[in-house]
JSON list of C-alpha atoms in Angstrom, two decimals:
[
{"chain": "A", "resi": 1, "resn": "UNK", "atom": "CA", "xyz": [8.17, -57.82, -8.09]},
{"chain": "A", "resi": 2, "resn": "UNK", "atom": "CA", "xyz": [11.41, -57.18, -10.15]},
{"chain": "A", "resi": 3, "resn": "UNK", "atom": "CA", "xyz": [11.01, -56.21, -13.70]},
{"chain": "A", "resi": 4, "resn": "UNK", "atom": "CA", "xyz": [12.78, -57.40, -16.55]},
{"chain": "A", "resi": 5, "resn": "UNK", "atom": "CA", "xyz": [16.18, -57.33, -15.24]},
{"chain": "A", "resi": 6, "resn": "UNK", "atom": "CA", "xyz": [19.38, -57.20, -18.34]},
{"chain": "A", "resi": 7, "resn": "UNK", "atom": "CA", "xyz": [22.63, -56.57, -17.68]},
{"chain": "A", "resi": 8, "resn": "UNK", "atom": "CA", "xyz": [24.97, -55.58, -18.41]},
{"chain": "A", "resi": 9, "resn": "UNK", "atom": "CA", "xyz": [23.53, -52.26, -19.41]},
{"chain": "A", "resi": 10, "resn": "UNK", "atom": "CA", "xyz": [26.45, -50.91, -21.50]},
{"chain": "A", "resi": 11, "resn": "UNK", "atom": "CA", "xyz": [29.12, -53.51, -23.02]},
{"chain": "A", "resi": 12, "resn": "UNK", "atom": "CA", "xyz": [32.41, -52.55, -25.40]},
{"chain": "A", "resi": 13, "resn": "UNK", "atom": "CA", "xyz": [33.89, -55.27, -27.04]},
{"chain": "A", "resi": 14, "resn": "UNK", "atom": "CA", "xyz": [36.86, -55.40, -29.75]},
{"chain": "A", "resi": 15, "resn": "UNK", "atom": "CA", "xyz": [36.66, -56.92, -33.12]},
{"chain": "A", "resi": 16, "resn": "UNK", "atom": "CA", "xyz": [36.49, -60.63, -33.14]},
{"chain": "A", "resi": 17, "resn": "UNK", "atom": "CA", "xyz": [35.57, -60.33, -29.08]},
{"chain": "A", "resi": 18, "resn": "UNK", "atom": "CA", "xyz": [32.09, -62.55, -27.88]},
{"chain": "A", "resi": 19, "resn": "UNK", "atom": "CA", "xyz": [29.29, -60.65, -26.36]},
{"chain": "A", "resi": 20, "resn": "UNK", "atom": "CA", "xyz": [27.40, -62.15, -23.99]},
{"chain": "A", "resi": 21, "resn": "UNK", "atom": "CA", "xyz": [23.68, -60.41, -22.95]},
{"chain": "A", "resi": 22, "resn": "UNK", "atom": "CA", "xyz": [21.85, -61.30, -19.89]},
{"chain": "A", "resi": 23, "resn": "UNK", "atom": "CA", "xyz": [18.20, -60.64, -19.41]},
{"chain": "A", "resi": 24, "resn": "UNK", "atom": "CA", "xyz": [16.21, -62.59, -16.37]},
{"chain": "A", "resi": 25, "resn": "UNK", "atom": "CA", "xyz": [12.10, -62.22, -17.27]},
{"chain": "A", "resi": 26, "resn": "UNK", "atom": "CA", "xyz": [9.58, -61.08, -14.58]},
{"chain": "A", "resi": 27, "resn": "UNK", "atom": "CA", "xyz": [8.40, -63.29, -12.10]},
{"chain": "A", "resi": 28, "resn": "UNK", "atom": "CA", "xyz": [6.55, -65.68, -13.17]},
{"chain": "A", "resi": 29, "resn": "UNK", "atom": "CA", "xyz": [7.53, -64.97, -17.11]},
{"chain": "A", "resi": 30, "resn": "UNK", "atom": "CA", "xyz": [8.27, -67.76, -19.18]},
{"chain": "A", "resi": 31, "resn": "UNK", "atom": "CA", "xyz": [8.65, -66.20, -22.58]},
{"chain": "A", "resi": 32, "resn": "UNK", "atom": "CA", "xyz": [11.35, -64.22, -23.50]},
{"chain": "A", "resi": 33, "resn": "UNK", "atom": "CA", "xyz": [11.86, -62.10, -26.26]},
{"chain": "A", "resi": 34, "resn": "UNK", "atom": "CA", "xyz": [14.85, -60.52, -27.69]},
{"chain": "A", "resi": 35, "resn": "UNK", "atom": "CA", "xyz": [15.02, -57.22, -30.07]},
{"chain": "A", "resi": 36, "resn": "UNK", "atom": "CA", "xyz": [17.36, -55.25, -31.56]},
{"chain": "A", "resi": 37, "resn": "UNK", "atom": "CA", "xyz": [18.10, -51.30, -31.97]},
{"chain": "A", "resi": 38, "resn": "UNK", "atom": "CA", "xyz": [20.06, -50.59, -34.49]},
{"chain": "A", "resi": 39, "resn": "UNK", "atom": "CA", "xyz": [21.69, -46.87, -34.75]},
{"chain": "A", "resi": 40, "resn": "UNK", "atom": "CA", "xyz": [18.74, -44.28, -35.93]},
{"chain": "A", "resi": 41, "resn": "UNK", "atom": "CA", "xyz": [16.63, -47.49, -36.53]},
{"chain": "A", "resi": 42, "resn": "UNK", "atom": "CA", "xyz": [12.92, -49.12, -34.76]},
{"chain": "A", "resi": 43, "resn": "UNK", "atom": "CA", "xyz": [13.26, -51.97, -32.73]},
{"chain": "A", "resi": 44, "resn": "UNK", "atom": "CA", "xyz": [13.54, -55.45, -34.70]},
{"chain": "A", "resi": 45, "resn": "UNK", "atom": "CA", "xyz": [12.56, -58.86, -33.55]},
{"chain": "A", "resi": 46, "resn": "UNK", "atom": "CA", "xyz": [15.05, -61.27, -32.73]},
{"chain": "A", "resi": 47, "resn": "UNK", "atom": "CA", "xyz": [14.50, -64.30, -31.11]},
{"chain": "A", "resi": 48, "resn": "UNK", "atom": "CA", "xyz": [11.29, -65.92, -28.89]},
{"chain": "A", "resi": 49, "resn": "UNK", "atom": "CA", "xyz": [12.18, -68.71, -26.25]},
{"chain": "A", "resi": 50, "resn": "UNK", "atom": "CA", "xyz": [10.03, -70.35, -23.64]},
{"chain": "A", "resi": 51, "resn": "UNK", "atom": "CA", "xyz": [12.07, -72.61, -21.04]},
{"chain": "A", "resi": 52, "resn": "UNK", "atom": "CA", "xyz": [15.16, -75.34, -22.85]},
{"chain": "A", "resi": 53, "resn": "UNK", "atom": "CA", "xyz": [13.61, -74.51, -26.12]},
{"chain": "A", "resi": 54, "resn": "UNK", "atom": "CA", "xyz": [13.77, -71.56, -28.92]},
{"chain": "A", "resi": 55, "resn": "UNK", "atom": "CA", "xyz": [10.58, -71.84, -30.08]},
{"chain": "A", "resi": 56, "resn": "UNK", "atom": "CA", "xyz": [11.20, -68.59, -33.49]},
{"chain": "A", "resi": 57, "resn": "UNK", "atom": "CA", "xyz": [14.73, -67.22, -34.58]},
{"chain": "A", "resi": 58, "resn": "UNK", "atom": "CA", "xyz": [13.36, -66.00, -37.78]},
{"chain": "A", "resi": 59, "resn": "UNK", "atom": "CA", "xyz": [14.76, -62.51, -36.66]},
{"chain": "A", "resi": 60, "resn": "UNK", "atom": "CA", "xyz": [18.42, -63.62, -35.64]},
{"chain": "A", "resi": 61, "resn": "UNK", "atom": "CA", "xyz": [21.11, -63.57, -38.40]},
{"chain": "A", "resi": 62, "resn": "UNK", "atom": "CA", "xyz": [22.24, -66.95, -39.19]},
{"chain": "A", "resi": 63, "resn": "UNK", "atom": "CA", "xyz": [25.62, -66.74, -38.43]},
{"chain": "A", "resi": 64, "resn": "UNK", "atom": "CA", "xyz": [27.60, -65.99, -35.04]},
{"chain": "A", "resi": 65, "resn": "UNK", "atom": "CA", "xyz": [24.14, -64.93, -32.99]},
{"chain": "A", "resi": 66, "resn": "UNK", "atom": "CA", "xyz": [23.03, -67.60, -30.59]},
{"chain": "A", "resi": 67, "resn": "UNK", "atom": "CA", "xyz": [20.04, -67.63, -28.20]},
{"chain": "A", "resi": 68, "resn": "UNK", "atom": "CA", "xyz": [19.18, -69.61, -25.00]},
{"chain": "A", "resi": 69, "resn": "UNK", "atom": "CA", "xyz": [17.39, -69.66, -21.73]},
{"chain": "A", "resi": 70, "resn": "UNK", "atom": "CA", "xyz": [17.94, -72.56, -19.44]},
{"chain": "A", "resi": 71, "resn": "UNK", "atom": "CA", "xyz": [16.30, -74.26, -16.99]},
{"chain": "A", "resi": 72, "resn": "UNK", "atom": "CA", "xyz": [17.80, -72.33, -14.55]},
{"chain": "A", "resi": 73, "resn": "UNK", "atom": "CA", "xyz": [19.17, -68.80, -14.77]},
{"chain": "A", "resi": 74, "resn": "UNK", "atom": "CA", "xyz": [19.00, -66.04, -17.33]},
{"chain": "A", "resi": 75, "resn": "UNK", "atom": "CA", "xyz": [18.38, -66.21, -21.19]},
{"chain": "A", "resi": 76, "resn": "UNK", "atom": "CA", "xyz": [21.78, -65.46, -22.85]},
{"chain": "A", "resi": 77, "resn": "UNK", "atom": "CA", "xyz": [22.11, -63.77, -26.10]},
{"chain": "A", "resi": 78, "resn": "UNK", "atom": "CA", "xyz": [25.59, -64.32, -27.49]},
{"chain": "A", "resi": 79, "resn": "UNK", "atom": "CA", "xyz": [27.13, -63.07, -30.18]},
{"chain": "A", "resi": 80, "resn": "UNK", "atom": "CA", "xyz": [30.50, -64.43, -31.24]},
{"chain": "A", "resi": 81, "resn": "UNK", "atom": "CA", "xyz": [33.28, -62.48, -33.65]},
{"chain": "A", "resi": 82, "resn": "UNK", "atom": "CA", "xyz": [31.78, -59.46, -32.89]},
{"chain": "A", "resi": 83, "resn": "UNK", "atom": "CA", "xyz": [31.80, -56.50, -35.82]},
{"chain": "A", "resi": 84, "resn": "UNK", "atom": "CA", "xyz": [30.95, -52.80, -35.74]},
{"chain": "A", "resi": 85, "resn": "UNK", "atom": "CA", "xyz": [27.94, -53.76, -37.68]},
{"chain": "A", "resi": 86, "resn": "UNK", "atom": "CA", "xyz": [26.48, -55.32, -34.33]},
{"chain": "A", "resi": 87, "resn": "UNK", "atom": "CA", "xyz": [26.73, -51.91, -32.23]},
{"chain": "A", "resi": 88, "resn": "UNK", "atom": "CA", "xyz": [23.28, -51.48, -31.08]},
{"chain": "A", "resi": 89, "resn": "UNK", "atom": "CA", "xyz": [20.71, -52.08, -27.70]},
{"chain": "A", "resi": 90, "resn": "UNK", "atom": "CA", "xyz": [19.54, -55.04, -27.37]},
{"chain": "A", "resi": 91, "resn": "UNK", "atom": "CA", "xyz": [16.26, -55.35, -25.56]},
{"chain": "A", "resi": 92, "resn": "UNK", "atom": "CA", "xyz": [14.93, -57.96, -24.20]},
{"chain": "A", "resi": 93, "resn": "UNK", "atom": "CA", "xyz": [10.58, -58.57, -22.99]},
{"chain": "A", "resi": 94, "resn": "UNK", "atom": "CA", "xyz": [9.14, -61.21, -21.07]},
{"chain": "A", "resi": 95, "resn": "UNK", "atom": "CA", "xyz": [5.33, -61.86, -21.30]},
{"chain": "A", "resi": 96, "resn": "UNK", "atom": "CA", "xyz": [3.23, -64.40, -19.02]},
{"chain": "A", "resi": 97, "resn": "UNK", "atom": "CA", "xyz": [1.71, -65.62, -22.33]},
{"chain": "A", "resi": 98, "resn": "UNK", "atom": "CA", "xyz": [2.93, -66.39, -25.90]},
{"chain": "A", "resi": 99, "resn": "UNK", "atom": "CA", "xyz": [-0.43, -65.84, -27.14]},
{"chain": "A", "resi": 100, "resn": "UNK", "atom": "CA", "xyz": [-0.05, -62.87, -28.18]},
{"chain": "A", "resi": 101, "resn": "UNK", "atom": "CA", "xyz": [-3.03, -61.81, -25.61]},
{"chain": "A", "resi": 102, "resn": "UNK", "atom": "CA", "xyz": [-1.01, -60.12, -22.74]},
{"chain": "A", "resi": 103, "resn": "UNK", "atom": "CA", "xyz": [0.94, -57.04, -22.31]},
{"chain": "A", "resi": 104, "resn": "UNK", "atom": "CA", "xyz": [5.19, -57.11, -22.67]},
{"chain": "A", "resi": 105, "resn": "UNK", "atom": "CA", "xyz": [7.25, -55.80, -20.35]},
{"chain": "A", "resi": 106, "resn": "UNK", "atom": "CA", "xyz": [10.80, -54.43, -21.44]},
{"chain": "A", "resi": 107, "resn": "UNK", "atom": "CA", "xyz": [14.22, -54.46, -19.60]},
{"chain": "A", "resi": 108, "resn": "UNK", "atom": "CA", "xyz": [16.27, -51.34, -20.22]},
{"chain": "A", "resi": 109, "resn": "UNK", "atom": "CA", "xyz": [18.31, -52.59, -22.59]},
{"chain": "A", "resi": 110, "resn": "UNK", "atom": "CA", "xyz": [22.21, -53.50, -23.29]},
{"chain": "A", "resi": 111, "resn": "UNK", "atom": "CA", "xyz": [24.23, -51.17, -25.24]},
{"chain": "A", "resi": 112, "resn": "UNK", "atom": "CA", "xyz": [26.87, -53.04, -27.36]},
{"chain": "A", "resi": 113, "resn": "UNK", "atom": "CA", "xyz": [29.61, -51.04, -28.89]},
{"chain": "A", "resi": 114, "resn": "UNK", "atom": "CA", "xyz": [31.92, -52.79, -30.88]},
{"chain": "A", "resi": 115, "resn": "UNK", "atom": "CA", "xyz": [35.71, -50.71, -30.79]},
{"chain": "B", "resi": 1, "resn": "UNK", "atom": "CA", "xyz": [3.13, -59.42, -42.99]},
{"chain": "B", "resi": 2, "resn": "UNK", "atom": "CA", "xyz": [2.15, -57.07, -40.49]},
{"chain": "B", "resi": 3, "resn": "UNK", "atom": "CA", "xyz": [3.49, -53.38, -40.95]},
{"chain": "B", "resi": 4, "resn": "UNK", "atom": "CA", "xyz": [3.10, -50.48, -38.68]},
{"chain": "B", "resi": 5, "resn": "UNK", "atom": "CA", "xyz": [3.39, -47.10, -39.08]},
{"chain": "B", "resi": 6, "resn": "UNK", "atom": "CA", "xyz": [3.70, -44.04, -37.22]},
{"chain": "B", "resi": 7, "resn": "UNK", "atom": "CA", "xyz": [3.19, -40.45, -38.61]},
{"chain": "B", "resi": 8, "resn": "UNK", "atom": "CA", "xyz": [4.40, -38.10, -37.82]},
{"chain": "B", "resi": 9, "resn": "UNK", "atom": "CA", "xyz": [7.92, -38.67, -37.59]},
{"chain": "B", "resi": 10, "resn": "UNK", "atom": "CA", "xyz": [8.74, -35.87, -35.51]},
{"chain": "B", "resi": 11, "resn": "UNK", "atom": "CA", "xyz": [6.49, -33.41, -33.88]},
{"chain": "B", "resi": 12, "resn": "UNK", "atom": "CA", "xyz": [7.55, -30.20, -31.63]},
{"chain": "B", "resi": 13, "resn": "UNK", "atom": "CA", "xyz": [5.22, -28.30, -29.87]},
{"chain": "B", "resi": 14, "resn": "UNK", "atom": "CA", "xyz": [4.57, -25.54, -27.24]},
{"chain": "B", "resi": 15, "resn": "UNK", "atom": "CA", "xyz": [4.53, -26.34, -23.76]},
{"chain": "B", "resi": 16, "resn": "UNK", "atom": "CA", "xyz": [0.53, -26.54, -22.79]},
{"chain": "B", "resi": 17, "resn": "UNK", "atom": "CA", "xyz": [-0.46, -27.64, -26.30]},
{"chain": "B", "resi": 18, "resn": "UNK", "atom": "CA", "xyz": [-2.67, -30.69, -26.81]},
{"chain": "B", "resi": 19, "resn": "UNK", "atom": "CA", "xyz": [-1.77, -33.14, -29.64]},
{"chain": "B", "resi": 20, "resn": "UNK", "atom": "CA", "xyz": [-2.08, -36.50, -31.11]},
{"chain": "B", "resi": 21, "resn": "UNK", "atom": "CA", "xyz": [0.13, -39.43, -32.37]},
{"chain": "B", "resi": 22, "resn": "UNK", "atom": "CA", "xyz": [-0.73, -41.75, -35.20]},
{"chain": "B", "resi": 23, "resn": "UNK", "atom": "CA", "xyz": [0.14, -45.42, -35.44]},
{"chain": "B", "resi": 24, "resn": "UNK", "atom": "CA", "xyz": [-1.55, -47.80, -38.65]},
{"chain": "B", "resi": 25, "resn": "UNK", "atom": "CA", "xyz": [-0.96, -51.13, -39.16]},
{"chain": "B", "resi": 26, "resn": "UNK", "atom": "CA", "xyz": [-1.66, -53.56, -42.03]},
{"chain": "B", "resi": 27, "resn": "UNK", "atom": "CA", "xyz": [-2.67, -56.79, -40.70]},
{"chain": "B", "resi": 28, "resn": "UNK", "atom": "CA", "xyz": [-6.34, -56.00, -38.13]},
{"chain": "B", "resi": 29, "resn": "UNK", "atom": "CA", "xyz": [-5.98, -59.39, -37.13]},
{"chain": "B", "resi": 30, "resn": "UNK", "atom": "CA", "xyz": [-5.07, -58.14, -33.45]},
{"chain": "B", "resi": 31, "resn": "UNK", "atom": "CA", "xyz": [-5.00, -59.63, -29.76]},
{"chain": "B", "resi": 32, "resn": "UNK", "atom": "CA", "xyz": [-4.19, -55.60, -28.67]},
{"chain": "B", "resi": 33, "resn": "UNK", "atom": "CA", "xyz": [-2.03, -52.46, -29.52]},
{"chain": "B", "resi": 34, "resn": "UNK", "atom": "CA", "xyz": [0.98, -51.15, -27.21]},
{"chain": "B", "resi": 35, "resn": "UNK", "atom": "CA", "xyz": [2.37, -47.70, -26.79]},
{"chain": "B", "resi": 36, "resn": "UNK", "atom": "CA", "xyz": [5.97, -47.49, -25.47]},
{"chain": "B", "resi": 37, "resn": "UNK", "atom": "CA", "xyz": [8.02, -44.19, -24.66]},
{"chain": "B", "resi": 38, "resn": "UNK", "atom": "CA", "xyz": [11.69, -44.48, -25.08]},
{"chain": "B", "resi": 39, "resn": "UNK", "atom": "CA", "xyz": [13.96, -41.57, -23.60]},
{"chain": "B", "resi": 40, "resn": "UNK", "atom": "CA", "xyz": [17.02, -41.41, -25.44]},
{"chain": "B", "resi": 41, "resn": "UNK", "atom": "CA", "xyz": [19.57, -43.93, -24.72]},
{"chain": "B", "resi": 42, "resn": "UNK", "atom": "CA", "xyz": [17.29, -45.65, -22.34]},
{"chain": "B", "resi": 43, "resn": "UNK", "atom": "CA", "xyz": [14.53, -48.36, -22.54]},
{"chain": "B", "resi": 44, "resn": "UNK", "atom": "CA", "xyz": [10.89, -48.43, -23.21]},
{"chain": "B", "resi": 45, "resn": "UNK", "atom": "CA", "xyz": [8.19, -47.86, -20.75]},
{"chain": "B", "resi": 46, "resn": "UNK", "atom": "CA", "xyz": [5.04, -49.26, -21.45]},
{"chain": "B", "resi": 47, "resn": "UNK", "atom": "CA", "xyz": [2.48, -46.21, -21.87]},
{"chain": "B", "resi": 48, "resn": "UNK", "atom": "CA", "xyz": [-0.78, -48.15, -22.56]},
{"chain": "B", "resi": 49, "resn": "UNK", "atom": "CA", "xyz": [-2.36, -51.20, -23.44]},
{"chain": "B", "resi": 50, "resn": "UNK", "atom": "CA", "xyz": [-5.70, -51.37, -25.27]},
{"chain": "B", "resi": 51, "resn": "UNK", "atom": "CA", "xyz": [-7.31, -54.47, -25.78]},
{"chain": "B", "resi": 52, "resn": "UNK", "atom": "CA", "xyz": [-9.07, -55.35, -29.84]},
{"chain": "B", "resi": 53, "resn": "UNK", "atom": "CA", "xyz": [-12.39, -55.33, -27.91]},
{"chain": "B", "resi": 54, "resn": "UNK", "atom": "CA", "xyz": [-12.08, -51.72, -26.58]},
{"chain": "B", "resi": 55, "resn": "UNK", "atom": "CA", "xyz": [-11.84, -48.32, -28.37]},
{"chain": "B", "resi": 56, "resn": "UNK", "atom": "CA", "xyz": [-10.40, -46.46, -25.67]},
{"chain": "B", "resi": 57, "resn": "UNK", "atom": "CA", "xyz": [-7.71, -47.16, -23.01]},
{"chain": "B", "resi": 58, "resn": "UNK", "atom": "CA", "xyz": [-6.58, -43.85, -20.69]},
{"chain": "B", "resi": 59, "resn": "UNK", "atom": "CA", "xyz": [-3.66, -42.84, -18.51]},
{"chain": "B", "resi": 60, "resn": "UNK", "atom": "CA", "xyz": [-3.65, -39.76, -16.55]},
{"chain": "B", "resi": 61, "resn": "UNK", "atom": "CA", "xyz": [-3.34, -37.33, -19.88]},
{"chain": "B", "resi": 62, "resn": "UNK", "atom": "CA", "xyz": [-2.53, -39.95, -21.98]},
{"chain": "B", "resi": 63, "resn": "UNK", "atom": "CA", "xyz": [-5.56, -41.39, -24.25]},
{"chain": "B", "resi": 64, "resn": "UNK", "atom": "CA", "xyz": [-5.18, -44.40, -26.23]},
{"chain": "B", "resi": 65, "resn": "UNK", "atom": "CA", "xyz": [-8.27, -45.19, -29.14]},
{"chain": "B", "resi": 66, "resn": "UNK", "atom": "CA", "xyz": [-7.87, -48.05, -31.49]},
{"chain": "B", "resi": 67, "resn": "UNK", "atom": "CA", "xyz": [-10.25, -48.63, -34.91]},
{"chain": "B", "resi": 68, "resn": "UNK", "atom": "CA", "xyz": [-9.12, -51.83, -35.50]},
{"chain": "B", "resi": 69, "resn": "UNK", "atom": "CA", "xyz": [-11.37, -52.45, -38.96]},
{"chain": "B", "resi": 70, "resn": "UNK", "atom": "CA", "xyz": [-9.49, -49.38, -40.45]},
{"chain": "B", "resi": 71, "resn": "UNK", "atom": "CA", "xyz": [-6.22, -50.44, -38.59]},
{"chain": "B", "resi": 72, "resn": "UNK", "atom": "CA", "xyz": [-5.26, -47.23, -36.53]},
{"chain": "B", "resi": 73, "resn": "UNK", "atom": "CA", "xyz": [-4.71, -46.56, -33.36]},
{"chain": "B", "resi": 74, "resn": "UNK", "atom": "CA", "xyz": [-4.15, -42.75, -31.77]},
{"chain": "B", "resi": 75, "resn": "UNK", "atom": "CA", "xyz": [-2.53, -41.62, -28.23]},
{"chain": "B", "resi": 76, "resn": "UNK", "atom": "CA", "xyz": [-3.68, -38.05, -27.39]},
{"chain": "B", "resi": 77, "resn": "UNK", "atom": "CA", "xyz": [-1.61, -36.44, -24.89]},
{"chain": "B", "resi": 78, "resn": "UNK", "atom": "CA", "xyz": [-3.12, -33.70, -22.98]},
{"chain": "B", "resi": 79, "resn": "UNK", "atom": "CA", "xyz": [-1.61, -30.48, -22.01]},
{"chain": "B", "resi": 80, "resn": "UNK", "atom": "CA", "xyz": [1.61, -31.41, -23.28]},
{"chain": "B", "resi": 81, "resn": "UNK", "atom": "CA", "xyz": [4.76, -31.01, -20.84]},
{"chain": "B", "resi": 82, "resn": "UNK", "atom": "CA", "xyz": [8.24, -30.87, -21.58]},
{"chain": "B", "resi": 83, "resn": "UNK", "atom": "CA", "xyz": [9.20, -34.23, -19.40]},
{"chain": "B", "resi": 84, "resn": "UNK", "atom": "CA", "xyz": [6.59, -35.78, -22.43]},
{"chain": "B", "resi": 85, "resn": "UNK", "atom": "CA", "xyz": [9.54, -35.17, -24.64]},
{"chain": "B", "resi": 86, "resn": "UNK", "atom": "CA", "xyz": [10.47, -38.57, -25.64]},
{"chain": "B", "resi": 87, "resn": "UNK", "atom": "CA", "xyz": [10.16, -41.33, -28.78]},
{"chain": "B", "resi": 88, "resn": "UNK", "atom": "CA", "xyz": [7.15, -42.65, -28.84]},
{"chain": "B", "resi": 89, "resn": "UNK", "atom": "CA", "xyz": [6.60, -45.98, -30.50]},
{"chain": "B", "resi": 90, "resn": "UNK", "atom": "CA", "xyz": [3.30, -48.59, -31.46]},
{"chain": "B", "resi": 91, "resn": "UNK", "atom": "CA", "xyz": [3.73, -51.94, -31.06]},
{"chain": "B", "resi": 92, "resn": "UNK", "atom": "CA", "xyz": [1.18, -54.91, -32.05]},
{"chain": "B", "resi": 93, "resn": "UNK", "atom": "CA", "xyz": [1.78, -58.68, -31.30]},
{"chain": "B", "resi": 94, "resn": "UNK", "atom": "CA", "xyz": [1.17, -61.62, -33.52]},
{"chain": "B", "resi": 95, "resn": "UNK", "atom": "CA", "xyz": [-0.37, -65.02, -31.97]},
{"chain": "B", "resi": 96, "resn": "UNK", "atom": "CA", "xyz": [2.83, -65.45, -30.56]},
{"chain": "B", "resi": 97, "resn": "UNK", "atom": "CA", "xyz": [3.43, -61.94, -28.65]},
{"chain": "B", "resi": 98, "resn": "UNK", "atom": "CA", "xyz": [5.91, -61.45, -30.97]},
{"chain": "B", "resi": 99, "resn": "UNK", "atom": "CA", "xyz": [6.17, -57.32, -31.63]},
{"chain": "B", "resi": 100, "resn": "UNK", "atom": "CA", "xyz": [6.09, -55.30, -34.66]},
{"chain": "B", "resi": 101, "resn": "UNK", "atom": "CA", "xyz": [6.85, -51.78, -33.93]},
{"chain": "B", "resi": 102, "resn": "UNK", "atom": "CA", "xyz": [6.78, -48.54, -35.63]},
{"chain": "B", "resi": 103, "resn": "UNK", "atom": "CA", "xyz": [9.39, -46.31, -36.27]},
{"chain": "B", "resi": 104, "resn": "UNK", "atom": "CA", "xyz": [8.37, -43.99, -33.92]},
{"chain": "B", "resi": 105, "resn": "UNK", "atom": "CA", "xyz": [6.97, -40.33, -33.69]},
{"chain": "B", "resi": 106, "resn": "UNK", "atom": "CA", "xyz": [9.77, -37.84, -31.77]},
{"chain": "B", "resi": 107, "resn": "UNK", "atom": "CA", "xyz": [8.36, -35.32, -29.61]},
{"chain": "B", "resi": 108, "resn": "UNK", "atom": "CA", "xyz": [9.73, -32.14, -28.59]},
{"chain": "B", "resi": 109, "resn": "UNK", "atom": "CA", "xyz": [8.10, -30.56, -26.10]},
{"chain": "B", "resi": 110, "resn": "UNK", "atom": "CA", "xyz": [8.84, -27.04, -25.87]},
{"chain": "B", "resi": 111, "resn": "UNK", "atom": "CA", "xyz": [8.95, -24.40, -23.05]}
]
């Protein structure tokens, strides 16, 4: 049984360039959560999805960060316009419940560098 | 709002040494308390998972407690090794499994 799988595991992108972060959840997972490390910082909450719906962005900036996990395939974090401000891993957990009553499990993360 | 603390922020030790890690948090209203280790540049590894209905979770020489009235939690590592050098971070969910983690205590284990 895979773990969380993200990829890609390190990403450099330009000014103004679109990120694009990949995580697929264990088996089985159907919540997905997304966090951010910034430089020197602790891990920040993001985003929470379950399946075609985002179900609590309260932890994504409002403008050029997007979230999604379809049907079928990965969930995507994008972030358009990229700036050096947005260097930082992004993690991403999937959990069999969103009830708060089961353990995460953590991919190893995608290190953006914005150049 | 649930906060979480770790103290200290950086510990460094002698190889062989026992010690302990600290994590509080504001808000008792817990389903359970997660340790992590993160290795620099790398991901987190879940250490331990205790549960609000037990006190004590262990690991090999890893020990987890958790008072959740007085809204602490400790890991006790046992005959500390240098491959236990590492971040170590807290983590507690809210009814959505939605994380708040510490800042982390850094340990240095030295030779």
């Amino acid at each position: 049984n895979a773990g969380v799988m993200q990829n890609p595991r390190h990403l450099v992108r330009r000014r103004g360039q679109e990120a694009r972060l990949r995580c697929s959840p264990m088996k089985g997972h159907s919540h997905v959560y997304w966090y951010r490390q910034l430089p020197e910082e602790g891990l920040k909450f993001m985003v929470y999805l379950q399946k075609e719906n985002i179900i609590d962005e309260s932890g994504m900036p409002k403008e050029r960060f997007s979230a999604e996990f379809p049907k079928e395939g990965p969930s995507i974090l994008r972030i358009q316009q990229v700036v050096r401000g947005d260097s930082a891993a992004y993690f991403c957990a999937s959990s069999p419940t969103g009830d708060g009553s089961t353990e995460a499990f953590f991919g190893q993360g995608t290190r953006l560098t914005v150049v | 709002k649930q906060e979480v603390t770790q103290i200290p922020a950086a510990l460094s030790v002698p190889e062989g040494e026992n010690l302990v890690l600290n994590c509080s948090f504001t808000d008792s209203a817990i389903y359970n308390l997660q340790w992590f280790r993160q290795d620099p540049g790398k991901g987190l590894t879940s250490l331990l998972l205790i549960q609000s209905s037990q006190r004590e979770q262990t690991s090999g020489r890893l020990n987890a407690s958790l008072d959740k009235s007085s809204g602490r939690s400790t890991l006790y590592i046992a005959a500390s090794q240098p491959g236990d050098s590492a971040t170590y971070l807290c983590a507690v969910p809210n009814t959505a499994s939605k994380l708040t983690f510490g800042t982390g205590t850094r340990l240095q284990v030295t030779l």
